[in-house]
Short mmCIF file of C-alpha atoms in Angstrom, two decimals:
data_model
loop_
_atom_site.label_atom_id
_atom_site.label_comp_id
_atom_site.label_asym_id
_atom_site.label_seq_id
_atom_site.Cartn_x
_atom_site.Cartn_y
_atom_site.Cartn_z
CA MET A 450 -0.01 0.15 0.08
CA SER A 451 2.77 2.34 0.45
CA ARG A 452 4.04 1.95 -3.14
CA ALA A 453 0.58 2.58 -4.37
CA SER A 454 0.61 5.92 -2.31
CA SER A 455 3.65 7.08 -4.58
CA THR A 456 3.42 10.46 -6.10
CA LEU A 457 3.46 9.42 -9.37
CA LEU A 458 0.78 6.96 -9.14
CA PRO A 459 -2.44 9.43 -9.59
CA PHE A 460 -1.08 10.59 -12.84
CA LEU A 461 -0.47 7.22 -14.37
CA TYR A 462 -3.87 5.44 -12.62
CA PRO A 463 -6.54 8.04 -11.68
CA GLY A 464 -8.52 5.19 -10.82
CA PHE A 465 -6.81 4.66 -7.50
CA ASP A 466 -7.88 8.00 -6.41
CA CYS A 467 -11.51 6.75 -5.54
CA GLN A 468 -10.44 3.92 -3.61
CA GLY A 469 -9.58 5.82 -0.67
CA LEU A 470 -6.14 5.94 -0.77
CA CYS A 471 -3.44 7.88 1.25
CA ILE A 472 -2.52 10.88 -1.33
CA ASN A 473 -1.23 14.37 -0.48
CA THR A 474 -3.44 17.51 -1.06
CA ALA A 475 -0.68 18.93 -3.00
CA VAL A 476 -1.27 15.77 -5.56
CA ARG A 477 -4.87 16.09 -5.36
CA ARG A 478 -4.66 19.51 -6.52
CA ALA A 479 -2.28 18.83 -9.28
CA LEU A 480 -4.57 15.96 -10.52
CA HIS A 481 -7.66 18.57 -10.21
CA LEU A 482 -5.66 20.80 -12.59
CA CYS A 483 -4.72 18.51 -14.95
CA ARG A 484 -8.18 17.50 -15.25
CA LEU A 485 -9.11 20.80 -15.79
CA ARG A 486 -6.96 21.75 -18.60
CA ARG A 487 -7.70 18.45 -20.47
CA HIS A 488 -11.41 19.81 -20.15
CA GLN A 489 -10.38 23.45 -21.54
CA SER A 490 -8.75 21.78 -24.70
CA THR A 491 -11.50 19.74 -25.39
CA LEU A 492 -13.56 22.88 -25.73
CA SER A 493 -11.32 24.64 -27.78
CA THR A 494 -11.12 22.06 -29.95
CA THR A 495 -14.84 21.61 -30.45
CA HIS A 496 -14.99 25.66 -30.99
CA GLY A 497 -12.42 25.68 -33.54
CA SER A 498 -14.00 22.75 -35.41
CA GLU A 499 -17.31 24.83 -35.11
CA GLN A 500 -15.42 27.88 -36.84
CA HIS A 501 -14.22 25.13 -39.49
CA ALA A 502 -17.68 23.95 -40.17
CA ALA A 503 -18.95 27.16 -40.80
CA SER A 504 -16.49 28.26 -43.64
CA SER A 505 -17.03 27.36 -47.26
CA HIS A 506 -14.91 25.92 -49.79
CA LEU A 507 -14.90 29.25 -51.34
CA ASN A 508 -14.28 31.09 -48.28
CA PRO A 509 -11.90 28.74 -46.45
CA ALA A 510 -10.28 28.90 -43.36
CA PRO A 511 -6.98 30.46 -43.22
CA ASP A 512 -5.50 26.81 -42.59
CA ASP A 513 -7.83 25.05 -45.08
CA TYR A 514 -5.76 24.67 -48.09
CA ALA A 515 -3.33 21.95 -49.82
CA ARG A 516 0.19 22.43 -50.58
CA SER A 517 0.68 22.51 -54.35
CA VAL A 518 3.76 20.07 -55.39
CA PHE A 519 3.48 21.10 -59.05
CA THR A 520 6.55 20.55 -61.11
CA ASP A 521 6.85 21.00 -65.02
CA LYS A 522 10.60 20.71 -65.53
CA CYS A 523 12.99 17.89 -64.25
CA GLN A 524 15.85 15.65 -65.25
CA LEU A 525 15.94 12.12 -64.79
CA THR A 526 18.79 9.43 -64.54
CA LEU A 527 17.57 6.21 -66.44
CA ALA A 528 19.70 3.14 -65.69
CA ALA A 529 18.65 0.02 -67.55
CA GLY A 530 19.37 -3.34 -65.82
CA SER A 531 22.23 -5.04 -66.61
CA GLY A 532 22.38 -8.83 -67.39
CA GLY A 533 22.89 -11.79 -65.35
CA HIS A 534 26.07 -13.62 -65.33
CA GLY A 535 26.44 -17.03 -66.89
CA CYS A 536 26.43 -20.01 -64.70
CA ILE A 537 29.18 -22.68 -64.46
CA SER A 538 27.75 -26.10 -63.73
CA PHE A 539 28.18 -29.70 -64.55
CA LEU A 540 25.80 -32.69 -64.62
CA ARG A 541 25.86 -34.63 -61.54
CA GLU A 542 23.76 -37.85 -61.58
CA LYS A 543 23.65 -41.31 -60.22
CA TYR A 544 26.33 -43.33 -62.36
CA ILE A 545 27.34 -40.35 -63.65
CA ALA A 546 30.07 -38.69 -61.50
CA ASP A 547 31.44 -36.40 -64.05
CA GLY A 548 29.10 -35.26 -66.78
CA PRO A 549 28.76 -32.61 -69.09
CA ALA A 550 28.24 -28.52 -68.72
CA ASN A 551 25.10 -27.74 -68.13
CA GLY A 552 25.20 -24.34 -66.89
CA GLY A 553 22.21 -21.71 -67.85
CA ASP A 554 22.58 -18.44 -69.53
CA GLY A 555 22.15 -15.43 -67.48
CA GLY A 556 18.89 -13.39 -67.44
CA SER A 557 18.29 -10.10 -69.25
CA GLY A 558 18.05 -6.78 -67.62
CA GLY A 559 15.00 -4.80 -67.19
CA ASN A 560 13.90 -2.31 -69.66
CA ILE A 561 12.55 1.48 -69.37
CA TYR A 562 9.52 2.66 -70.88
CA ILE A 563 7.45 5.90 -70.80
CA GLN A 564 3.94 6.39 -71.67
CA ALA A 565 1.84 9.36 -71.63
CA ILE A 566 -1.60 9.20 -69.91
CA ARG A 567 -4.40 11.68 -69.41
CA GLY A 568 -5.04 12.55 -65.76
CA ASP A 569 -1.75 13.58 -64.73
CA THR A 570 -0.83 17.18 -64.43
CA SER A 571 2.47 17.53 -62.86
CA LEU A 572 5.73 15.69 -62.79
CA HIS A 573 6.45 15.90 -59.21
CA LYS A 574 6.25 12.21 -58.76
CA LEU A 575 9.09 11.65 -61.21
CA ALA A 576 11.02 14.66 -60.22
CA ARG A 577 11.41 13.45 -56.36
CA ARG A 578 12.71 9.84 -57.52
CA GLY A 579 15.87 11.44 -59.44
CA ILE A 580 17.32 8.00 -60.50
CA ILE A 581 15.29 5.33 -61.90
CA LYS A 582 16.60 2.29 -62.09
CA ALA A 583 15.38 -1.25 -63.67
CA GLY A 584 16.18 -4.53 -62.53
CA ARG A 585 19.10 -6.68 -63.02
CA GLY A 586 18.64 -9.87 -64.64
CA LYS A 587 19.13 -13.15 -62.48
CA ASN A 588 22.17 -15.33 -62.58
CA GLY A 589 22.23 -18.26 -64.59
CA GLN A 590 21.70 -22.00 -62.68
CA GLY A 591 22.36 -25.56 -63.48
CA LYS A 592 20.51 -27.90 -65.15
CA ALA A 593 20.55 -25.54 -67.98
CA LYS A 594 18.01 -23.29 -66.20
CA GLY A 595 18.41 -19.59 -67.50
CA GLY A 596 18.02 -16.61 -65.24
CA GLN A 597 14.99 -14.56 -64.37
CA ARG A 598 14.71 -11.37 -66.78
CA GLY A 599 14.62 -7.97 -64.51
CA GLU A 600 11.75 -5.98 -63.70
CA ASP A 601 10.95 -3.43 -66.38
CA VAL A 602 9.97 0.15 -64.99
CA LEU A 603 7.18 2.24 -66.61
CA LEU A 604 7.49 5.76 -66.39
CA HIS A 605 3.68 7.44 -66.58
CA VAL A 606 3.92 11.53 -67.57
CA PRO A 607 1.11 14.01 -68.69
CA VAL A 608 0.15 14.29 -72.26
CA GLY A 609 1.93 17.26 -73.79
CA THR A 610 5.44 16.22 -72.03
CA VAL A 611 8.74 16.40 -74.03
CA VAL A 612 11.35 14.27 -73.79
CA ARG A 613 14.70 15.48 -74.46
CA GLU A 614 17.99 13.42 -74.12
CA ILE A 615 21.20 15.12 -71.91
CA THR A 616 23.79 12.62 -71.99
CA ARG A 617 23.89 8.79 -72.58
CA ARG A 618 26.32 6.18 -71.26
CA ASP A 619 26.13 2.75 -73.33
CA PRO A 620 28.98 0.43 -72.31
CA VAL A 621 28.04 -2.12 -75.24
CA ALA A 622 28.29 0.68 -78.04
CA GLU A 623 31.77 1.61 -76.11
CA GLU A 624 32.95 -1.86 -76.47
CA GLU A 625 31.91 -1.85 -80.18
CA GLU A 626 33.67 1.26 -80.76
CA GLN A 627 37.00 -0.10 -78.91
CA THR A 628 36.93 -3.39 -81.17
CA ARG A 629 36.98 -1.46 -84.45
CA HIS A 630 39.62 0.70 -83.12
CA ASP A 631 41.65 -2.16 -82.20
CA ALA A 632 40.57 -4.32 -85.68
CA GLY A 633 43.84 -3.91 -87.01
CA GLU A 634 46.30 -4.90 -83.99
CA GLY A 635 44.38 -8.26 -83.48
CA GLU A 636 43.14 -10.00 -80.21
CA VAL A 637 45.48 -11.81 -78.46
CA ARG A 638 44.18 -15.54 -77.68
CA GLY A 639 44.51 -16.47 -74.45
CA GLN A 640 44.02 -13.25 -72.58
CA TRP A 641 41.89 -13.33 -69.73
CA ARG A 642 39.65 -10.13 -68.70
CA ARG A 643 38.23 -9.69 -65.54
CA ASP A 644 35.16 -7.62 -66.77
CA LYS A 645 34.33 -10.57 -69.37
CA TRP A 646 34.95 -14.20 -67.78
CA ILE A 647 33.86 -15.83 -64.65
CA LEU A 648 36.02 -18.70 -63.30
CA TYR A 649 34.84 -21.95 -61.66
CA PRO A 650 34.46 -21.04 -57.83
CA ALA A 651 36.46 -24.64 -57.01
CA SER A 652 39.87 -23.76 -59.02
CA THR A 653 42.89 -22.29 -58.00
CA PRO A 654 44.85 -19.34 -59.87
CA SER A 655 47.61 -21.77 -61.15
CA ASP A 656 44.80 -23.80 -63.16
CA TYR A 657 44.60 -21.02 -65.68
CA ALA A 658 48.09 -19.93 -65.43
CA MET A 659 48.84 -21.64 -68.72
CA ALA A 660 45.36 -22.01 -69.72
CA GLU A 661 44.02 -20.16 -73.39
CA PHE A 662 40.58 -18.74 -73.08
CA PRO A 663 38.71 -18.53 -76.34
CA ASN A 664 38.26 -15.31 -78.07
CA PRO A 665 36.10 -12.85 -76.19
CA GLN A 666 32.51 -12.65 -77.26
CA ARG A 667 31.37 -9.92 -79.07
CA SER A 668 28.69 -7.42 -77.26
CA ARG A 669 25.21 -8.82 -77.97
CA LYS A 670 21.75 -6.81 -78.23
CA GLY A 671 18.67 -8.13 -77.47
CA GLY A 672 15.62 -8.08 -79.80
CA VAL A 673 13.81 -5.83 -77.77
CA ALA A 674 16.56 -3.16 -78.47
CA LEU A 675 15.72 -3.22 -82.04
CA SER A 676 12.52 -1.01 -80.53
CA GLN A 677 14.37 1.55 -78.53
CA VAL A 678 13.88 5.10 -79.74
CA PRO A 679 17.16 6.11 -81.66
CA ALA A 680 19.42 8.47 -79.89
CA PRO A 681 19.73 11.12 -79.37
CA ILE A 682 16.08 10.83 -77.50
CA ASN A 683 13.59 13.50 -78.50
CA LEU A 684 10.15 12.95 -78.01
CA ASP A 685 6.97 14.92 -77.87
CA LEU A 686 4.28 13.07 -76.32
CA SER A 687 1.24 15.60 -77.39
CA GLN A 688 -1.41 12.70 -77.45
CA PRO A 689 -2.11 9.71 -75.18
CA THR A 690 0.33 6.60 -76.04
CA GLU A 691 -1.16 3.50 -76.24
CA THR A 692 1.69 1.14 -75.67
CA PRO A 693 4.51 2.26 -74.01
CA ILE A 694 7.76 3.33 -75.85
CA LEU A 695 10.95 2.56 -75.14
CA LEU A 696 13.64 4.65 -73.43
CA ALA A 697 16.49 2.15 -72.50
CA ALA A 698 16.49 -1.36 -73.32
CA GLY A 699 18.24 -3.90 -70.60
CA ALA A 700 21.68 -5.59 -71.42
CA VAL A 701 21.74 -9.51 -72.31
CA GLY A 702 22.77 -11.79 -69.95
CA GLY A 703 26.32 -13.70 -69.96
CA LEU A 704 26.66 -17.18 -71.24
CA GLY A 705 26.92 -20.41 -69.53
CA ASN A 706 29.74 -22.77 -70.01
CA PRO A 707 27.84 -25.14 -72.68
CA HIS A 708 28.77 -22.41 -75.03
CA PHE A 709 32.09 -22.84 -74.67
CA VAL A 710 32.38 -26.81 -75.36
CA SER A 711 34.91 -27.56 -78.05
CA LYS A 712 37.85 -30.04 -78.47
CA THR A 713 40.12 -27.34 -76.83
CA PHE A 714 37.58 -27.19 -73.75
CA PRO A 715 35.57 -30.27 -73.22
CA LYS A 716 34.55 -29.19 -70.14
CA PRO A 717 35.02 -25.55 -69.65
CA LYS A 718 35.08 -23.85 -66.25
CA PHE A 719 34.38 -20.62 -67.54
CA ALA A 720 31.46 -18.47 -68.16
CA THR A 721 30.82 -14.85 -69.04
CA LYS A 722 29.26 -11.86 -67.16
CA GLY A 723 26.24 -10.19 -68.53
CA ASP A 724 26.54 -6.77 -69.97
CA PRO A 725 26.57 -3.69 -67.91
CA GLY A 726 23.18 -1.45 -68.55
CA MET A 727 23.01 2.00 -70.27
CA THR A 728 22.40 5.21 -68.59
CA VAL A 729 20.67 7.67 -70.24
CA THR A 730 19.93 11.28 -68.67
CA VAL A 731 16.76 12.92 -69.90
CA GLU A 732 14.99 16.02 -69.28
CA LEU A 733 11.17 16.13 -69.08
CA GLU A 734 9.30 19.19 -69.28
CA LEU A 735 5.55 20.22 -69.96
CA LYS A 736 4.95 21.76 -73.30
CA LEU A 737 1.11 22.12 -72.49
CA LEU A 738 0.66 23.63 -68.70
CA ALA A 739 -3.15 23.49 -68.92
CA ASP A 740 -5.98 24.35 -71.05
CA VAL A 741 -6.62 27.58 -69.59
CA GLY A 742 -4.38 29.68 -67.76
CA PHE A 743 -5.32 32.69 -65.29
CA VAL A 744 -3.51 35.85 -65.80
CA GLY A 745 -3.63 38.72 -63.30
CA LEU A 746 -2.34 41.15 -60.98
CA PRO A 747 -1.45 39.77 -57.20
CA ASN A 748 -4.76 39.63 -55.13
CA ALA A 749 -6.91 39.63 -57.66
CA GLY A 750 -9.10 36.85 -57.20
CA LYS A 751 -7.65 33.93 -59.44
CA SER A 752 -7.11 31.27 -56.56
CA THR A 753 -10.87 32.08 -55.46
CA LEU A 754 -11.97 31.76 -58.92
CA LEU A 755 -10.00 28.34 -59.10
CA ARG A 756 -11.91 27.22 -56.05
CA ALA A 757 -15.12 28.10 -57.72
CA LEU A 758 -14.34 26.21 -60.93
CA SER A 759 -13.07 23.24 -59.41
CA ARG A 760 -12.37 20.95 -56.25
CA SER A 761 -8.80 22.59 -55.72
CA ARG A 762 -7.64 23.70 -52.21
CA ALA A 763 -5.42 26.30 -53.43
CA ARG A 764 -4.70 28.61 -50.81
CA VAL A 765 -6.90 31.85 -50.50
CA GLY A 766 -5.84 35.02 -48.74
CA SER A 767 -6.32 38.78 -48.50
CA TRP A 768 -2.65 39.66 -48.97
CA ALA A 769 -0.52 39.88 -52.24
CA PHE A 770 1.22 36.61 -53.80
CA THR A 771 -0.80 34.23 -52.11
CA THR A 772 -0.07 31.75 -54.97
CA LEU A 773 3.70 31.33 -55.21
CA GLN A 774 3.86 28.86 -57.56
CA PRO A 775 1.10 27.10 -60.00
CA ASN A 776 -2.03 25.47 -58.52
CA ILE A 777 -3.77 23.22 -61.16
CA GLY A 778 -7.68 22.81 -61.07
CA THR A 779 -9.57 20.11 -63.37
CA VAL A 780 -13.17 21.65 -64.41
CA VAL A 781 -15.50 18.23 -64.81
CA LEU A 782 -17.75 18.53 -67.97
CA ASP A 783 -18.85 14.85 -67.91
CA ASN A 784 -18.94 13.08 -64.54
CA HIS A 785 -20.72 9.90 -65.97
CA GLN A 786 -23.62 10.31 -64.48
CA GLY A 787 -26.62 11.11 -66.80
CA ARG A 788 -26.64 13.62 -69.27
CA PRO A 789 -22.94 15.46 -69.50
CA GLN A 790 -23.13 19.59 -68.71
CA LEU A 791 -21.04 20.29 -72.15
CA SER A 792 -20.54 18.32 -75.14
CA ALA A 793 -17.27 18.71 -76.54
CA SER A 794 -14.42 16.91 -78.17
CA ARG A 795 -10.88 17.23 -78.95
CA ALA A 796 -8.72 17.76 -82.21
CA THR A 797 -8.60 14.03 -82.23
CA GLY A 798 -12.44 13.36 -82.09
CA GLU A 799 -12.57 11.87 -78.68
CA PRO A 800 -15.16 13.43 -76.10
CA ARG A 801 -13.50 16.03 -74.02
CA THR A 802 -14.66 14.89 -70.46
CA TYR A 803 -12.98 17.86 -68.88
CA PHE A 804 -10.21 20.43 -69.17
CA SER A 805 -7.43 21.70 -66.87
CA VAL A 806 -7.10 25.28 -65.55
CA ALA A 807 -4.20 26.84 -64.12
CA ASP A 808 -3.69 29.45 -61.45
CA ILE A 809 -0.52 31.19 -62.24
CA PRO A 810 1.26 33.65 -59.87
CA GLY A 811 0.35 37.34 -60.14
CA LEU A 812 2.41 39.31 -62.82
CA ILE A 813 3.50 42.97 -61.51
CA PRO A 814 4.95 45.93 -63.41
CA ASP A 815 8.47 44.92 -65.26
CA ALA A 816 8.07 41.27 -64.62
CA HIS A 817 9.58 40.81 -67.83
CA LYS A 818 12.73 42.25 -66.21
CA ASP A 819 12.76 39.28 -63.70
CA ARG A 820 10.96 41.41 -60.94
CA GLY A 821 8.66 40.02 -58.65
CA LEU A 822 8.32 35.98 -59.18
CA GLY A 823 10.21 36.59 -62.18
CA LEU A 824 10.54 35.21 -65.64
CA GLY A 825 10.09 31.61 -64.41
CA PHE A 826 6.22 32.17 -64.31
CA LEU A 827 5.70 33.65 -67.38
CA ARG A 828 6.96 30.93 -69.19
CA HIS A 829 3.93 29.18 -67.64
CA VAL A 830 1.72 31.84 -69.49
CA GLU A 831 3.06 30.54 -73.01
CA ARG A 832 2.49 27.22 -72.14
CA ALA A 833 -1.52 27.58 -71.78
CA GLN A 834 -3.86 27.02 -74.59
CA VAL A 835 -6.37 29.59 -73.58
CA LEU A 836 -5.27 32.61 -71.80
CA ALA A 837 -7.87 34.19 -69.04
CA PHE A 838 -7.49 37.67 -67.65
CA VAL A 839 -8.91 37.90 -64.22
CA ILE A 840 -9.44 41.69 -63.93
CA ASP A 841 -10.53 43.33 -60.53
CA LEU A 842 -13.32 45.65 -60.90
CA GLY A 843 -12.70 47.30 -57.16
CA ALA A 844 -9.11 47.83 -57.64
CA GLY A 845 -8.70 50.54 -59.82
CA ASP A 846 -9.38 51.21 -63.89
CA ALA A 847 -10.02 47.63 -65.15
CA VAL A 848 -8.89 48.68 -69.13
CA GLU A 849 -5.66 50.12 -67.58
CA ALA A 850 -5.27 46.82 -65.77
CA LEU A 851 -5.76 44.96 -68.87
CA GLN A 852 -3.53 46.83 -71.03
CA ASN A 853 -0.77 46.67 -67.90
CA LEU A 854 -1.13 42.79 -68.09
CA TRP A 855 -0.60 42.68 -72.22
CA ARG A 856 2.24 44.95 -71.87
CA GLU A 857 4.26 42.72 -69.89
CA LEU A 858 3.32 39.56 -71.98
CA ALA A 859 4.53 41.80 -74.97
CA ALA A 860 7.74 42.35 -73.64
CA PHE A 861 8.09 39.03 -72.81
CA GLU A 862 7.37 37.81 -75.99
CA ASN A 863 9.77 40.02 -77.78
CA LEU A 864 12.69 38.97 -75.22
CA ARG A 865 11.81 35.35 -76.31
CA ASN A 866 11.65 36.58 -80.02
CA MET A 867 15.24 37.89 -79.50
CA GLU A 868 16.35 34.64 -77.76
CA THR A 869 15.79 32.52 -80.79
CA ASN A 870 16.70 34.59 -83.35
CA VAL A 871 20.52 34.80 -81.49
CA ARG A 872 20.37 31.20 -81.15
CA THR A 873 19.53 30.63 -84.73
CA GLU A 874 22.50 33.14 -85.90
CA SER A 875 24.65 31.22 -83.34
CA ARG A 876 23.91 27.86 -85.04
CA MET A 877 24.95 29.30 -89.05
CA VAL A 878 27.79 28.44 -90.72
CA ASP A 879 29.93 31.13 -92.92
CA TRP A 880 30.42 29.37 -95.67
CA LYS A 881 33.19 29.61 -98.32
CA ALA A 882 34.00 29.01 -101.78
CA PHE A 883 37.71 28.08 -101.24
CA GLY A 884 39.42 26.93 -98.22
CA THR A 885 38.09 25.74 -94.94
CA PRO A 886 34.49 26.78 -93.79
CA VAL A 887 34.69 28.92 -91.00
CA SER A 888 31.89 28.08 -88.16
CA SER A 889 30.17 29.90 -85.70
CA SER A 890 30.78 29.93 -81.76
CA ALA A 891 28.36 27.43 -81.31
CA SER A 892 29.50 24.89 -84.14
CA ALA A 893 33.10 25.73 -83.09
CA GLN A 894 32.09 24.49 -79.48
CA ASP A 895 30.39 21.49 -80.77
CA ALA A 896 33.52 20.46 -82.61
CA ALA A 897 35.72 20.97 -79.19
CA VAL A 898 32.95 18.53 -77.77
CA ALA A 899 33.47 15.96 -80.71
CA LYS A 900 37.22 16.09 -80.42
CA LYS A 901 38.39 12.59 -80.13
CA ASP A 902 41.56 10.97 -78.55
CA PRO A 903 43.67 9.72 -81.59
CA LYS A 904 44.75 6.68 -79.08
CA SER A 905 41.78 5.63 -77.68
CA GLY A 906 38.94 7.09 -80.24
CA PHE A 907 36.61 8.47 -77.25
CA ALA A 908 35.26 11.93 -76.86
CA ILE A 909 38.07 13.80 -74.64
CA ASN A 910 35.39 16.30 -73.52
CA PRO A 911 32.11 14.37 -73.60
CA PRO A 912 28.84 16.95 -73.33
CA ALA A 913 27.99 16.20 -69.89
CA SER A 914 26.75 19.61 -69.16
CA GLN A 915 25.26 20.58 -71.88
CA HIS A 916 21.83 23.08 -72.04
CA LEU A 917 19.14 22.01 -73.99
CA PRO A 918 17.29 25.18 -75.73
CA ASP A 919 14.24 26.13 -74.37
CA LEU A 920 11.01 24.47 -76.32
CA PHE A 921 9.18 26.34 -79.13
CA HIS A 922 5.90 27.72 -77.97
CA LYS A 923 3.42 29.26 -79.69
CA PRO A 924 3.50 32.96 -79.13
CA ILE A 925 1.20 34.46 -76.28
CA SER A 926 -0.33 37.11 -78.81
CA SER A 927 -1.66 34.53 -80.83
CA LYS A 928 -3.74 32.83 -78.01
CA PRO A 929 -7.30 32.76 -77.67
CA TRP A 930 -8.38 34.68 -74.59
CA PHE A 931 -11.19 36.94 -72.56
CA VAL A 932 -11.65 38.41 -69.38
CA VAL A 933 -13.26 37.51 -66.16
CA ALA A 934 -14.39 40.58 -64.13
CA THR A 935 -13.77 39.33 -60.48
CA LYS A 936 -15.58 40.89 -57.33
CA ALA A 937 -18.62 42.18 -59.62
CA ASP A 938 -20.64 42.17 -56.35
CA LEU A 939 -19.20 45.01 -54.81
CA GLN A 940 -20.75 48.60 -55.04
CA ARG A 941 -19.52 51.24 -57.81
CA THR A 942 -18.28 48.59 -59.74
CA GLN A 943 -21.04 48.95 -62.84
CA GLU A 944 -19.21 51.68 -64.42
CA ASN A 945 -15.86 50.37 -64.51
CA PHE A 946 -17.52 47.20 -66.17
CA ASP A 947 -19.03 49.14 -68.73
CA ARG A 948 -15.82 50.92 -69.79
CA LEU A 949 -13.97 47.36 -69.84
CA GLN A 950 -16.81 45.99 -71.75
CA GLY A 951 -16.67 49.07 -74.36
CA TYR A 952 -13.01 48.51 -74.92
CA LEU A 953 -13.25 44.87 -75.73
CA GLN A 954 -16.16 45.82 -78.27
CA ALA A 955 -13.62 48.50 -79.89
CA ILE A 956 -11.10 45.99 -80.25
CA MET A 957 -13.44 43.45 -81.92
CA ALA A 958 -14.64 46.33 -84.26
CA GLY A 959 -11.03 47.35 -85.35
CA ASP A 960 -11.71 50.84 -83.66
CA GLU A 961 -8.55 50.01 -80.79
CA ALA A 962 -5.52 47.74 -81.56
CA HIS A 963 -4.82 44.80 -79.92
CA PRO A 964 -3.54 45.37 -76.63
CA SER A 965 -0.28 43.80 -77.01
CA GLY A 966 0.81 46.06 -79.96
CA LEU A 967 2.04 43.06 -81.83
CA GLU A 968 1.25 41.73 -85.33
CA ASN A 969 -0.27 38.56 -86.16
CA SER A 970 -2.32 38.70 -82.99
CA TRP A 971 -5.38 36.86 -82.10
CA LEU A 972 -8.61 38.67 -83.13
CA GLY A 973 -11.33 36.56 -82.40
CA LYS A 974 -14.41 36.79 -80.50
CA LEU A 975 -13.85 38.76 -77.18
CA ALA A 976 -16.05 38.35 -74.20
CA THR A 977 -16.09 40.01 -70.77
CA ILE A 978 -17.81 37.54 -67.95
CA PRO A 979 -18.72 39.33 -64.42
CA VAL A 980 -18.70 37.01 -61.63
CA SER A 981 -18.37 36.74 -57.83
CA ALA A 982 -16.10 34.12 -57.10
CA ILE A 983 -16.37 34.04 -53.50
CA ARG A 984 -20.26 33.45 -53.81
CA GLY A 985 -19.98 31.26 -56.66
CA GLU A 986 -22.23 33.46 -59.10
CA GLY A 987 -21.66 33.64 -62.74
CA VAL A 988 -18.75 31.14 -62.97
CA GLU A 989 -20.85 28.91 -64.83
CA ARG A 990 -20.53 30.96 -67.95
CA ILE A 991 -16.70 30.20 -67.93
CA PRO A 992 -16.93 26.88 -69.04
CA GLU A 993 -19.23 27.26 -71.78
CA TRP A 994 -17.15 30.29 -73.10
CA THR A 995 -13.99 28.30 -72.87
CA VAL A 996 -15.06 25.03 -74.71
CA SER A 997 -15.98 27.53 -77.59
CA LEU A 998 -12.31 28.81 -77.68
CA PHE A 999 -10.48 25.36 -77.96
CA ASP A 1000 -11.00 25.06 -81.54
CA ASP A 1001 -9.81 28.66 -82.61
#
């Protein structure tokens, strides 16, 4: 009973307090305070849950948002599986003490495939992996049992992904190149290579001191390697692929000792190792970010509008730059429950059941000079098929806000055109009628990269750090666009909306120039859709108008 009256016992076993134990007054007071605090925390949790329940999807609590894990560009190192080793084995049965060789061949390494599917909108699942390895082939076994193939890897990427090769290392191709280089010198018979041969475990080095090995087997390639994408890899997965595309084929396995039976080697005690797998470093980039891109100033209501159109849980706040990276939402047109809300089809003829919307971070003046969130987010704008300019009717002149946005986009487009021209000129070659042609700086750099060692025949400076050029995108000014006027429920916004609508009508009539001021700009039918995103009013017109612009 003396142990039961310990100081820590009431906290661990509160039930002992009701059994008449001898507990001092200080312990009772501490136990009462502990229970009181627990009761108060329960009340505060219940009150917080009631406040959370009172908040809606369009007007959420400050902590009611999902962290965006969007990634539109990443580099991956793809390592195909190496082949398994051949087996050194001999037949051992009753009445057959010393049988012939019956070692199996090693299994082939795993392959790496890629497939574009609909439904994915980001590359973050692949970006966090970094290095992707296929399974290695299993070694051969006795009784002529071949090794098991390595496990294949299938990469799922969103539709609109561009795959480009950065570097490649293929040991089989390098060995073939070395074999052609040493063809004139001749191969020395009887030379043992540690990277090619496997010796019988029960043998001693003296057994092979004077032994002659057969000529090394030439590097082999499996039949599946014929369907591999030719190097360098440059794929534009703009449509869903029904069958996976082979990026890196696994290496073939080694040969068992029965392959080397001859008069010289009636019972060979050696086999070959499997070939090492190839390694390819590729860059994945989304050519099409989303079907619709929201473009606007900070705190214009783009995230709230995205919540009103989809089930996205983008962060919403009353301060600028709430969105620091694009948020992707999905607007469902057909949920396969009754008649679809809208009937639309893609360019391929298949029905369109949804379209994606991208909430792009806000643009500020001089964003094309890498101010604010910089050029990285201006590049997101040119990867949207349709542009929706989100204008806040309660934050000043709407016409001026629209013109400022187009001014930044036009400056960024001019900057991209200048970069394209400089890159094109750097690839030009100054041809001369007599003498050696003089190449440009880029061609000279390529020549330096391609310089080979006269002894080994391999490149001295392999292009391991080469920078891939930016993808070509459709000019921003040539994309279909419309205007969404948010916060239309505020007072004294009718006049501002009328001026904005009159300005767009003047552009369609030809009285006003295109806001970008660039040639070959899109001059289709424009619309101004007033909405109250926080109330969910007027947003049903946005999908209807957006679907009509996909074919323009």
